[in-house]
PDB file of C-alpha atoms and ligand atoms in Angstrom:
ATOM      1  CA  MET A   1     -91.232  -3.147  27.631  1.00 95.00           C
ATOM      2  CA  ASN A   2     -91.230   0.205  25.800  1.00 98.00           C
ATOM      3  CA  ILE A   3     -89.135   3.081  27.066  1.00 98.00           C
ATOM      4  CA  ILE A   4     -88.070   6.576  26.075  1.00 98.00           C
ATOM      5  CA  LEU A   5     -84.519   7.789  26.713  1.00 98.00           C
ATOM      6  CA  LEU A   6     -84.597  11.542  27.190  1.00 98.00           C
ATOM      7  CA  GLY A   7     -81.719  13.955  27.539  1.00 97.00           C
ATOM      8  CA  PRO A   8     -79.822  16.711  25.761  1.00 97.00           C
ATOM      9  CA  PRO A   9     -77.281  16.081  22.988  1.00 96.00           C
ATOM     10  CA  GLY A  10     -74.444  13.952  24.341  1.00 95.00           C
ATOM     11  CA  ALA A  11     -76.391  12.815  27.414  1.00 97.00           C
ATOM     12  CA  GLY A  12     -75.713   9.183  26.493  1.00 96.00           C
ATOM     13  CA  LYS A  13     -79.015   8.118  24.916  1.00 98.00           C
ATOM     14  CA  GLY A  14     -77.354   6.281  22.047  1.00 96.00           C
ATOM     15  CA  THR A  15     -74.689   4.756  24.282  1.00 95.00           C
ATOM     16  CA  GLN A  16     -77.224   3.349  26.719  1.00 98.00           C
ATOM     17  CA  ALA A  17     -79.597   2.227  23.953  1.00 98.00           C
ATOM     18  CA  GLU A  18     -76.749   0.255  22.359  1.00 95.00           C
ATOM     19  CA  ARG A  19     -76.236  -1.567  25.683  1.00 96.00           C
ATOM     20  CA  LEU A  20     -79.926  -2.320  26.154  1.00 98.00           C
ATOM     21  CA  VAL A  21     -80.022  -3.785  22.653  1.00 97.00           C
ATOM     22  CA  ALA A  22     -77.038  -6.023  23.452  1.00 95.00           C
ATOM     23  CA  ASP A  23     -78.148  -7.015  26.972  1.00 96.00           C
ATOM     24  CA  ARG A  24     -81.908  -7.330  26.563  1.00 96.00           C
ATOM     25  CA  GLY A  25     -82.602  -7.771  22.869  1.00 95.00           C
ATOM     26  CA  MET A  26     -84.595  -4.572  22.770  1.00 97.00           C
ATOM     27  CA  VAL A  27     -84.849  -2.582  19.535  1.00 98.00           C
ATOM     28  CA  GLN A  28     -83.463   0.947  19.343  1.00 98.00           C
ATOM     29  CA  LEU A  29     -85.534   3.413  17.350  1.00 98.00           C
ATOM     30  CA  SER A  30     -83.372   6.518  16.967  1.00 98.00           C
ATOM     31  CA  THR A  31     -84.883   9.259  14.828  1.00 98.00           C
ATOM     32  CA  GLY A  32     -81.406  10.820  14.565  1.00 97.00           C
ATOM     33  CA  ASP A  33     -80.025   7.576  13.064  1.00 95.00           C
ATOM     34  CA  MET A  34     -83.007   7.258  10.705  1.00 96.00           C
ATOM     35  CA  LEU A  35     -82.615  10.842   9.523  1.00 97.00           C
ATOM     36  CA  ARG A  36     -78.845  10.441   9.052  1.00 95.00           C
ATOM     37  CA  ALA A  37     -79.466   7.312   6.982  1.00 94.00           C
ATOM     38  CA  GLU A  38     -81.813   9.303   4.723  1.00 95.00           C
ATOM     39  CA  LYS A  39     -79.300  12.121   4.505  1.00 95.00           C
ATOM     40  CA  ASN A  40     -76.418   9.822   3.629  1.00 92.00           C
ATOM     41  CA  ALA A  41     -78.486   7.913   1.082  1.00 95.00           C
ATOM     42  CA  GLY A  42     -79.263  11.221  -0.652  1.00 94.00           C
ATOM     43  CA  THR A  43     -82.996  10.495  -0.854  1.00 94.00           C
ATOM     44  CA  ASP A  44     -85.434  13.377  -1.528  1.00 93.00           C
ATOM     45  CA  LEU A  45     -86.207  13.457   2.161  1.00 93.00           C
ATOM     46  CA  GLY A  46     -82.488  13.367   2.987  1.00 95.00           C
ATOM     47  CA  ASN A  47     -81.745  16.351   0.766  1.00 95.00           C
ATOM     48  CA  ARG A  48     -84.618  18.323   2.280  1.00 94.00           C
ATOM     49  CA  ILE A  49     -83.518  17.784   5.882  1.00 96.00           C
ATOM     50  CA  LYS A  50     -79.752  18.071   5.446  1.00 96.00           C
ATOM     51  CA  ALA A  51     -79.505  21.834   6.074  1.00 95.00           C
ATOM     52  CA  VAL A  52     -81.807  21.638   9.102  1.00 96.00           C
ATOM     53  CA  MET A  53     -79.832  18.829  10.725  1.00 96.00           C
ATOM     54  CA  ASP A  54     -76.441  20.319   9.940  1.00 95.00           C
ATOM     55  CA  ALA A  55     -77.580  23.539  11.642  1.00 95.00           C
ATOM     56  CA  GLY A  56     -78.683  21.609  14.730  1.00 96.00           C
ATOM     57  CA  GLU A  57     -82.338  22.537  14.390  1.00 97.00           C
ATOM     58  CA  LEU A  58     -85.302  20.180  14.663  1.00 98.00           C
ATOM     59  CA  VAL A  59     -86.739  18.420  11.626  1.00 98.00           C
ATOM     60  CA  SER A  60     -90.538  18.683  11.276  1.00 97.00           C
ATOM     61  CA  ASP A  61     -92.792  16.718  13.616  1.00 97.00           C
ATOM     62  CA  GLU A  62     -94.577  15.057  10.668  1.00 97.00           C
ATOM     63  CA  ILE A  63     -91.375  13.637   9.193  1.00 97.00           C
ATOM     64  CA  VAL A  64     -90.000  12.122  12.384  1.00 97.00           C
ATOM     65  CA  SER A  65     -93.355  10.786  13.540  1.00 97.00           C
ATOM     66  CA  SER A  66     -93.944   9.010  10.246  1.00 96.00           C
ATOM     67  CA  LEU A  67     -90.452   7.476  10.438  1.00 97.00           C
ATOM     68  CA  ILE A  68     -91.252   6.156  13.917  1.00 98.00           C
ATOM     69  CA  ASP A  69     -94.615   4.807  12.795  1.00 97.00           C
ATOM     70  CA  GLU A  70     -93.086   2.996   9.791  1.00 96.00           C
ATOM     71  CA  ASN A  71     -90.276   1.467  11.825  1.00 96.00           C
ATOM     72  CA  LEU A  72     -92.569   0.346  14.618  1.00 96.00           C
ATOM     73  CA  ALA A  73     -94.834  -1.360  12.107  1.00 95.00           C
ATOM     74  CA  ARG A  74     -91.929  -3.625  11.084  1.00 95.00           C
ATOM     75  CA  LEU A  75     -91.405  -5.037  14.585  1.00 96.00           C
ATOM     76  CA  ASP A  76     -92.904  -8.083  16.232  1.00 94.00           C
ATOM     77  CA  ALA A  77     -95.336  -7.357  19.030  1.00 90.00           C
ATOM     78  CA  GLY A  78     -93.010  -8.964  21.586  1.00 91.00           C
ATOM     79  CA  GLN A  79     -89.965  -6.830  20.791  1.00 96.00           C
ATOM     80  CA  GLY A  80     -89.323  -4.135  23.380  1.00 97.00           C
ATOM     81  CA  VAL A  81     -88.543  -0.690  22.029  1.00 98.00           C
ATOM     82  CA  ILE A  82     -86.185   2.087  23.131  1.00 98.00           C
ATOM     83  CA  PHE A  83     -87.189   5.455  21.716  1.00 98.00           C
ATOM     84  CA  ASP A  84     -83.930   7.408  21.395  1.00 98.00           C
ATOM     85  CA  GLY A  85     -84.278  11.082  20.498  1.00 98.00           C
ATOM     86  CA  TYR A  86     -88.030  10.892  20.035  1.00 98.00           C
ATOM     87  CA  PRO A  87     -90.350  12.506  21.105  1.00 98.00           C
ATOM     88  CA  ARG A  88     -88.675  15.909  21.166  1.00 98.00           C
ATOM     89  CA  THR A  89     -91.653  18.291  21.153  1.00 98.00           C
ATOM     90  CA  ALA A  90     -95.085  18.349  22.792  1.00 98.00           C
ATOM     91  CA  ALA A  91     -96.640  17.629  19.390  1.00 98.00           C
ATOM     92  CA  GLN A  92     -94.445  14.521  18.956  1.00 98.00           C
ATOM     93  CA  ALA A  93     -95.314  13.329  22.455  1.00 98.00           C
ATOM     94  CA  GLY A  94     -99.012  13.557  21.576  1.00 98.00           C
ATOM     95  CA  THR A  95     -98.493  11.765  18.274  1.00 98.00           C
ATOM     96  CA  LEU A  96     -96.503   8.998  19.970  1.00 98.00           C
ATOM     97  CA  ASP A  97     -99.429   8.272  22.295  1.00 98.00           C
ATOM     98  CA  GLY A  98    -101.618   7.664  19.244  1.00 97.00           C
ATOM     99  CA  ILE A  99     -98.965   5.575  17.458  1.00 97.00           C
ATOM    100  CA  LEU A 100     -98.415   3.356  20.503  1.00 97.00           C
ATOM    101  CA  ALA A 101    -102.143   2.840  20.968  1.00 96.00           C
ATOM    102  CA  ARG A 102    -102.500   1.799  17.319  1.00 95.00           C
ATOM    103  CA  HIS A 103     -99.636  -0.686  17.687  1.00 94.00           C
ATOM    104  CA  ASP A 104    -101.059  -2.012  20.958  1.00 95.00           C
ATOM    105  CA  ARG A 105     -98.065  -0.913  22.980  1.00 96.00           C
ATOM    106  CA  LYS A 106     -97.788   0.931  26.246  1.00 96.00           C
ATOM    107  CA  LEU A 107     -95.047   3.152  27.543  1.00 97.00           C
ATOM    108  CA  ASP A 108     -93.416   1.674  30.637  1.00 97.00           C
ATOM    109  CA  TYR A 109     -90.785   4.261  31.533  1.00 98.00           C
ATOM    110  CA  VAL A 110     -89.387   7.564  30.421  1.00 98.00           C
ATOM    111  CA  ILE A 111     -85.791   7.754  31.611  1.00 98.00           C
ATOM    112  CA  GLU A 112     -84.267  11.184  31.822  1.00 98.00           C
ATOM    113  CA  LEU A 113     -80.468  11.276  31.753  1.00 98.00           C
ATOM    114  CA  GLU A 114     -79.534  14.241  33.928  1.00 97.00           C
ATOM    115  CA  VAL A 115     -76.298  15.843  32.804  1.00 95.00           C
ATOM    116  CA  ASP A 116     -74.221  18.922  33.239  1.00 91.00           C
ATOM    117  CA  GLU A 117     -74.286  20.878  29.979  1.00 86.00           C
ATOM    118  CA  ASP A 118     -70.694  22.025  30.294  1.00 84.00           C
ATOM    119  CA  ALA A 119     -69.477  18.431  30.039  1.00 89.00           C
ATOM    120  CA  LEU A 120     -71.555  17.697  26.957  1.00 93.00           C
ATOM    121  CA  VAL A 121     -69.514  19.667  24.480  1.00 93.00           C
ATOM    122  CA  GLU A 122     -66.447  17.589  25.370  1.00 93.00           C
ATOM    123  CA  ARG A 123     -68.455  14.399  24.994  1.00 93.00           C
ATOM    124  CA  ILE A 124     -69.778  15.404  21.621  1.00 95.00           C
ATOM    125  CA  VAL A 125     -66.671  16.748  19.969  1.00 94.00           C
ATOM    126  CA  GLY A 126     -64.785  13.587  21.020  1.00 95.00           C
ATOM    127  CA  ARG A 127     -67.402  11.188  19.706  1.00 96.00           C
ATOM    128  CA  TYR A 128     -67.010   8.875  16.695  1.00 97.00           C
ATOM    129  CA  THR A 129     -68.582   5.665  15.451  1.00 96.00           C
ATOM    130  CA  CYS A 130     -67.564   2.609  13.478  1.00 97.00           C
ATOM    131  CA  ALA A 131     -68.367   3.299   9.819  1.00 96.00           C
ATOM    132  CA  LYS A 132     -69.268  -0.362   9.272  1.00 97.00           C
ATOM    133  CA  CYS A 133     -71.390  -1.431  12.269  1.00 95.00           C
ATOM    134  CA  GLY A 134     -72.187   1.883  13.981  1.00 93.00           C
ATOM    135  CA  ALA A 135     -70.669   1.038  17.375  1.00 95.00           C
ATOM    136  CA  GLY A 136     -70.049   4.225  19.339  1.00 94.00           C
ATOM    137  CA  TYR A 137     -66.680   5.423  20.710  1.00 97.00           C
ATOM    138  CA  HIS A 138     -65.089   8.460  22.297  1.00 96.00           C
ATOM    139  CA  ASP A 139     -61.539   9.861  22.047  1.00 96.00           C
ATOM    140  CA  LYS A 140     -61.254   9.912  25.833  1.00 95.00           C
ATOM    141  CA  PHE A 141     -64.220   8.126  27.463  1.00 94.00           C
ATOM    142  CA  LYS A 142     -64.642   5.020  25.331  1.00 95.00           C
ATOM    143  CA  GLN A 143     -61.663   3.981  23.260  1.00 97.00           C
ATOM    144  CA  PRO A 144     -61.609   0.711  21.321  1.00 97.00           C
ATOM    145  CA  LYS A 145     -59.715  -2.084  23.133  1.00 98.00           C
ATOM    146  CA  VAL A 146     -57.206  -2.186  20.271  1.00 98.00           C
ATOM    147  CA  ALA A 147     -56.493   1.316  18.956  1.00 96.00           C
ATOM    148  CA  GLY A 148     -57.981   1.892  15.503  1.00 97.00           C
ATOM    149  CA  THR A 149     -59.971  -1.377  15.486  1.00 98.00           C
ATOM    150  CA  CYS A 150     -63.705  -1.661  16.198  1.00 98.00           C
ATOM    151  CA  ASP A 151     -64.369  -3.935  19.216  1.00 97.00           C
ATOM    152  CA  VAL A 152     -67.550  -5.239  17.653  1.00 96.00           C
ATOM    153  CA  CYS A 153     -66.751  -5.921  13.987  1.00 98.00           C
ATOM    154  CA  GLY A 154     -62.978  -5.418  13.590  1.00 98.00           C
ATOM    155  CA  SER A 155     -63.314  -2.623  11.035  1.00 98.00           C
ATOM    156  CA  HIS A 156     -60.633   0.092  10.870  1.00 98.00           C
ATOM    157  CA  ASP A 157     -63.010   2.658   9.399  1.00 98.00           C
ATOM    158  CA  PHE A 158     -64.523   5.290  11.676  1.00 98.00           C
ATOM    159  CA  LYS A 159     -66.573   8.434  11.116  1.00 96.00           C
ATOM    160  CA  ARG A 160     -67.739  11.600  12.866  1.00 96.00           C
ATOM    161  CA  ARG A 161     -71.068  13.407  12.562  1.00 94.00           C
ATOM    162  CA  ALA A 162     -71.438  16.627  10.552  1.00 92.00           C
ATOM    163  CA  ASP A 163     -73.303  18.281  13.457  1.00 95.00           C
ATOM    164  CA  ASP A 164     -70.726  17.389  16.115  1.00 95.00           C
ATOM    165  CA  ASN A 165     -68.964  20.739  16.309  1.00 93.00           C
ATOM    166  CA  GLU A 166     -69.143  23.192  19.167  1.00 91.00           C
ATOM    167  CA  GLU A 167     -71.298  25.805  17.432  1.00 92.00           C
ATOM    168  CA  THR A 168     -73.950  23.330  16.270  1.00 95.00           C
ATOM    169  CA  VAL A 169     -73.963  21.637  19.659  1.00 94.00           C
ATOM    170  CA  ARG A 170     -74.949  24.950  21.262  1.00 93.00           C
ATOM    171  CA  THR A 171     -77.912  25.234  18.889  1.00 95.00           C
ATOM    172  CA  ARG A 172     -78.913  21.617  19.598  1.00 96.00           C
ATOM    173  CA  MET A 173     -78.829  22.313  23.338  1.00 96.00           C
ATOM    174  CA  ALA A 174     -80.932  25.434  22.938  1.00 96.00           C
ATOM    175  CA  GLU A 175     -83.476  23.426  20.925  1.00 97.00           C
ATOM    176  CA  TYR A 176     -83.537  20.822  23.691  1.00 97.00           C
ATOM    177  CA  ARG A 177     -84.161  23.395  26.410  1.00 97.00           C
ATOM    178  CA  ALA A 178     -86.834  25.242  24.463  1.00 98.00           C
ATOM    179  CA  LYS A 179     -88.774  22.360  22.931  1.00 98.00           C
ATOM    180  CA  THR A 180     -87.910  19.045  24.564  1.00 98.00           C
ATOM    181  CA  GLU A 181     -87.450  19.806  28.253  1.00 97.00           C
ATOM    182  CA  PRO A 182     -91.059  21.079  28.494  1.00 97.00           C
ATOM    183  CA  ILE A 183     -92.409  17.584  27.711  1.00 98.00           C
ATOM    184  CA  ILE A 184     -90.801  16.053  30.812  1.00 98.00           C
ATOM    185  CA  PRO A 185     -93.646  17.111  33.161  1.00 98.00           C
ATOM    186  CA  ILE A 186     -96.156  15.290  30.928  1.00 97.00           C
ATOM    187  CA  TYR A 187     -94.511  11.966  31.788  1.00 98.00           C
ATOM    188  CA  ASP A 188     -93.856  12.951  35.378  1.00 98.00           C
ATOM    189  CA  ALA A 189     -97.580  13.562  35.817  1.00 98.00           C
ATOM    190  CA  ARG A 190     -98.251  10.029  34.503  1.00 97.00           C
ATOM    191  CA  GLY A 191     -95.894   8.581  37.098  1.00 97.00           C
ATOM    192  CA  ILE A 192     -93.567   6.924  34.561  1.00 98.00           C
ATOM    193  CA  LEU A 193     -90.677   9.399  34.658  1.00 98.00           C
ATOM    194  CA  ARG A 194     -87.430   8.154  36.194  1.00 98.00           C
ATOM    195  CA  ARG A 195     -84.285  10.240  36.559  1.00 98.00           C
ATOM    196  CA  VAL A 196     -80.775   8.840  36.261  1.00 98.00           C
ATOM    197  CA  ASP A 197     -77.455  10.590  36.907  1.00 98.00           C
ATOM    198  CA  GLY A 198     -76.018  10.781  33.402  1.00 97.00           C
ATOM    199  CA  MET A 199     -72.727  12.193  34.689  1.00 96.00           C
ATOM    200  CA  ALA A 200     -71.771   8.853  36.225  1.00 97.00           C
ATOM    201  CA  ASP A 201     -69.529   6.423  34.333  1.00 96.00           C
ATOM    202  CA  ILE A 202     -71.153   4.703  31.355  1.00 95.00           C
ATOM    203  CA  GLU A 203     -71.274   1.404  33.270  1.00 97.00           C
ATOM    204  CA  ASP A 204     -72.901   2.980  36.345  1.00 98.00           C
ATOM    205  CA  VAL A 205     -75.549   4.661  34.210  1.00 98.00           C
ATOM    206  CA  SER A 206     -76.345   1.246  32.694  1.00 98.00           C
ATOM    207  CA  VAL A 207     -76.672  -0.291  36.148  1.00 98.00           C
ATOM    208  CA  ALA A 208     -79.072   2.474  37.221  1.00 98.00           C
ATOM    209  CA  ILE A 209     -81.209   1.980  34.113  1.00 98.00           C
ATOM    210  CA  ALA A 210     -81.238  -1.797  34.586  1.00 98.00           C
ATOM    211  CA  ALA A 211     -82.472  -1.342  38.154  1.00 98.00           C
ATOM    212  CA  ILE A 212     -85.398   0.720  36.888  1.00 98.00           C
ATOM    213  CA  LEU A 213     -86.319  -1.763  34.156  1.00 97.00           C
ATOM    214  CA  ASP A 214     -86.075  -4.667  36.592  1.00 96.00           C
ATOM    215  CA  GLY A 215     -88.290  -2.814  39.058  1.00 88.00           C
ATOM    216  CA  LYS A 216     -85.616  -2.752  41.780  1.00 76.00           C
TER     217      LYS A 216
HETATM  218  P1  AP5 B 301     -79.772  12.881  17.477  1.00 78.64           P
HETATM  219  O1  AP5 B 301     -79.005  11.950  16.658  1.00 78.64           O
HETATM  220  O2  AP5 B 301     -80.859  12.351  18.320  1.00 78.64           O
HETATM  221  O3  AP5 B 301     -78.770  13.730  18.361  1.00 78.64           O
HETATM  222  P2  AP5 B 301     -78.880  14.358  19.830  1.00 78.64           P
HETATM  223  O4  AP5 B 301     -80.164  14.370  20.499  1.00 78.64           O
HETATM  224  O5  AP5 B 301     -78.229  15.676  19.671  1.00 78.64           O
HETATM  225  O6  AP5 B 301     -78.147  13.398  20.715  1.00 78.64           O
HETATM  226  P3  AP5 B 301     -76.763  12.728  20.473  1.00 78.64           P
HETATM  227  O7  AP5 B 301     -76.904  11.576  19.563  1.00 78.64           O
HETATM  228  O8  AP5 B 301     -75.785  13.800  20.080  1.00 78.64           O
HETATM  229  O9  AP5 B 301     -76.388  12.311  21.948  1.00 78.64           O
HETATM  230  P4  AP5 B 301     -76.631  10.962  22.743  1.00 78.64           P
HETATM  231  O10 AP5 B 301     -77.440  11.302  23.933  1.00 78.64           O
HETATM  232  O11 AP5 B 301     -77.094   9.850  21.869  1.00 78.64           O
HETATM  233  O12 AP5 B 301     -75.138  10.718  23.225  1.00 78.64           O
HETATM  234  P5  AP5 B 301     -74.147   9.488  22.971  1.00 78.64           P
HETATM  235  O13 AP5 B 301     -74.663   8.274  23.638  1.00 78.64           O
HETATM  236  O14 AP5 B 301     -73.787   9.378  21.527  1.00 78.64           O
HETATM  237  O15 AP5 B 301     -80.382  14.011  16.556  1.00 78.64           O
HETATM  238  C1  AP5 B 301     -79.593  14.655  15.581  1.00 78.64           C
HETATM  239  C2  AP5 B 301     -80.422  15.646  14.782  1.00 78.64           C
HETATM  240  O16 AP5 B 301     -81.466  14.953  14.080  1.00 78.64           O
HETATM  241  C3  AP5 B 301     -81.162  16.717  15.600  1.00 78.64           C
HETATM  242  O17 AP5 B 301     -80.340  17.822  15.886  1.00 78.64           O
HETATM  243  C4  AP5 B 301     -82.317  17.047  14.666  1.00 78.64           C
HETATM  244  O18 AP5 B 301     -81.909  17.879  13.611  1.00 78.64           O
HETATM  245  C5  AP5 B 301     -82.676  15.697  14.081  1.00 78.64           C
HETATM  246  N1  AP5 B 301     -83.673  14.953  14.894  1.00 78.64           N
HETATM  247  C6  AP5 B 301     -83.495  13.756  15.509  1.00 78.64           C
HETATM  248  N2  AP5 B 301     -84.608  13.357  16.159  1.00 78.64           N
HETATM  249  C7  AP5 B 301     -85.522  14.338  15.950  1.00 78.64           C
HETATM  250  C8  AP5 B 301     -86.859  14.519  16.387  1.00 78.64           C
HETATM  251  N3  AP5 B 301     -87.479  13.607  17.160  1.00 78.64           N
HETATM  252  N4  AP5 B 301     -87.509  15.645  15.985  1.00 78.64           N
HETATM  253  C9  AP5 B 301     -86.911  16.569  15.210  1.00 78.64           C
HETATM  254  N5  AP5 B 301     -85.635  16.465  14.765  1.00 78.64           N
HETATM  255  C10 AP5 B 301     -84.939  15.357  15.129  1.00 78.64           C
HETATM  256  O19 AP5 B 301     -72.892   9.997  23.810  1.00 78.64           O
HETATM  257  C11 AP5 B 301     -72.074  11.065  23.341  1.00 78.64           C
HETATM  258  C12 AP5 B 301     -70.589  10.736  23.581  1.00 78.64           C
HETATM  259  O20 AP5 B 301     -70.323  10.715  24.975  1.00 78.64           O
HETATM  260  C13 AP5 B 301     -70.165   9.349  23.050  1.00 78.64           C
HETATM  261  O21 AP5 B 301     -68.902   9.461  22.466  1.00 78.64           O
HETATM  262  C14 AP5 B 301     -70.126   8.453  24.283  1.00 78.64           C
HETATM  263  O22 AP5 B 301     -69.118   7.479  24.183  1.00 78.64           O
HETATM  264  C15 AP5 B 301     -69.833   9.449  25.408  1.00 78.64           C
HETATM  265  N6  AP5 B 301     -70.546   9.106  26.630  1.00 78.64           N
HETATM  266  C16 AP5 B 301     -71.841   8.638  26.742  1.00 78.64           C
HETATM  267  N7  AP5 B 301     -72.165   8.450  28.046  1.00 78.64           N
HETATM  268  C17 AP5 B 301     -71.064   8.819  28.775  1.00 78.64           C
HETATM  269  C18 AP5 B 301     -70.780   8.843  30.181  1.00 78.64           C
HETATM  270  N8  AP5 B 301     -71.702   8.449  31.099  1.00 78.64           N
HETATM  271  N9  AP5 B 301     -69.564   9.282  30.557  1.00 78.64           N
HETATM  272  C19 AP5 B 301     -68.618   9.691  29.631  1.00 78.64           C
HETATM  273  N10 AP5 B 301     -68.843   9.667  28.281  1.00 78.64           N
HETATM  274  C20 AP5 B 301     -70.055   9.239  27.869  1.00 78.64           C
HETATM  275 MG1   MG B 302     -77.574   9.680  19.816  1.00 78.64          MG
HETATM  276 ZN1   ZN B 303     -67.739  -1.943  13.958  1.00 78.64          ZN
END
C-alpha cells in the first residue's frame, strides 16, 4: 500500500504518518524531515536550502524529487510507503508517477486532511518534537504522559522548528494554496482521492484513515 497524505502546514500529516508507521509498519517518507536533516547536518545541500526553508518557501522540485527517489530505492518492495509533504507541485506529482512506475509501485490513496486554516497557526506554534527520537508533541493537544519526558524513548530533550513562527506559517500556507492545492483534482480525477476531517481529534482522524486503508 502506497499513500500520499496531503494538507496544509499543521494539518496533521506527520502526526498521522507516525501512527501508520507504528500501527502498520509502513515507512514514512517526509521531504520536510529529509530536508531538515540536510540542513542540520550542514551539508552543501543543507546550506543551499536553509534560507528557502526558513522563509517558508518551497525548495526546488529537482531536489525533493531526487531525495524521494533515493529513499524509495532503499526500501524493500513489500514495504508500504506514506508520502508526507510530497508531492507539493504539479511538476512533483508528474515526477512521482515516473518514480513509482520505475520502482514498480502504485498509488493506492491520496488522503486529504481538510482543516480550518485559522486553527493551524495554534497547532504549529505549539508544536515540538523529541530531539532524540523525533516523536511529535504539542503544548496543548498532545502532551507527554509525564511532563518533560518523551513517551517513546524517555529523553528529556525537545526541540522546535525554525519555521514554526506565525509569519513563516502564513507564507507556508500561501505556498500550499498556490502550488499544492491545485494538484488535488489530478488525484480526484483518478478516483483515488479521499477526504478526511482533519479538525477532529487526533485519534478520530486515525480511525477515519484506517477505515479508508482497510476499504471500509
Ligand atoms: P514540512 O516539514 O512538510 O512542513 P509542512 O507541510 O508545513 O507541514 P508540517 O510538518 O508543518 O505539518 P503536518 O501536517 O506534518 O502537521 P503535524 O502532524 O506536525 O515542510 C517544511 C518545509 O520544507 C517547507 O516549507 C519547504 O520549504 C520544504 N519542503 C518540504 N517538502 C517539500 C516539497 N515536496 N517541495 C518543496 N519544498 C518542500 O501537526 C502539527 C501540530 O498539531 C502537532 O503539534 C500535532 O501534535 C498537532 N496536531 C496534529 N493533528 C491534530 C489534531 N487532529 N488535533 C489537534 N492537534 C493536532
Ligand atoms: Mg510534518
Ligand atoms: Zn523520544
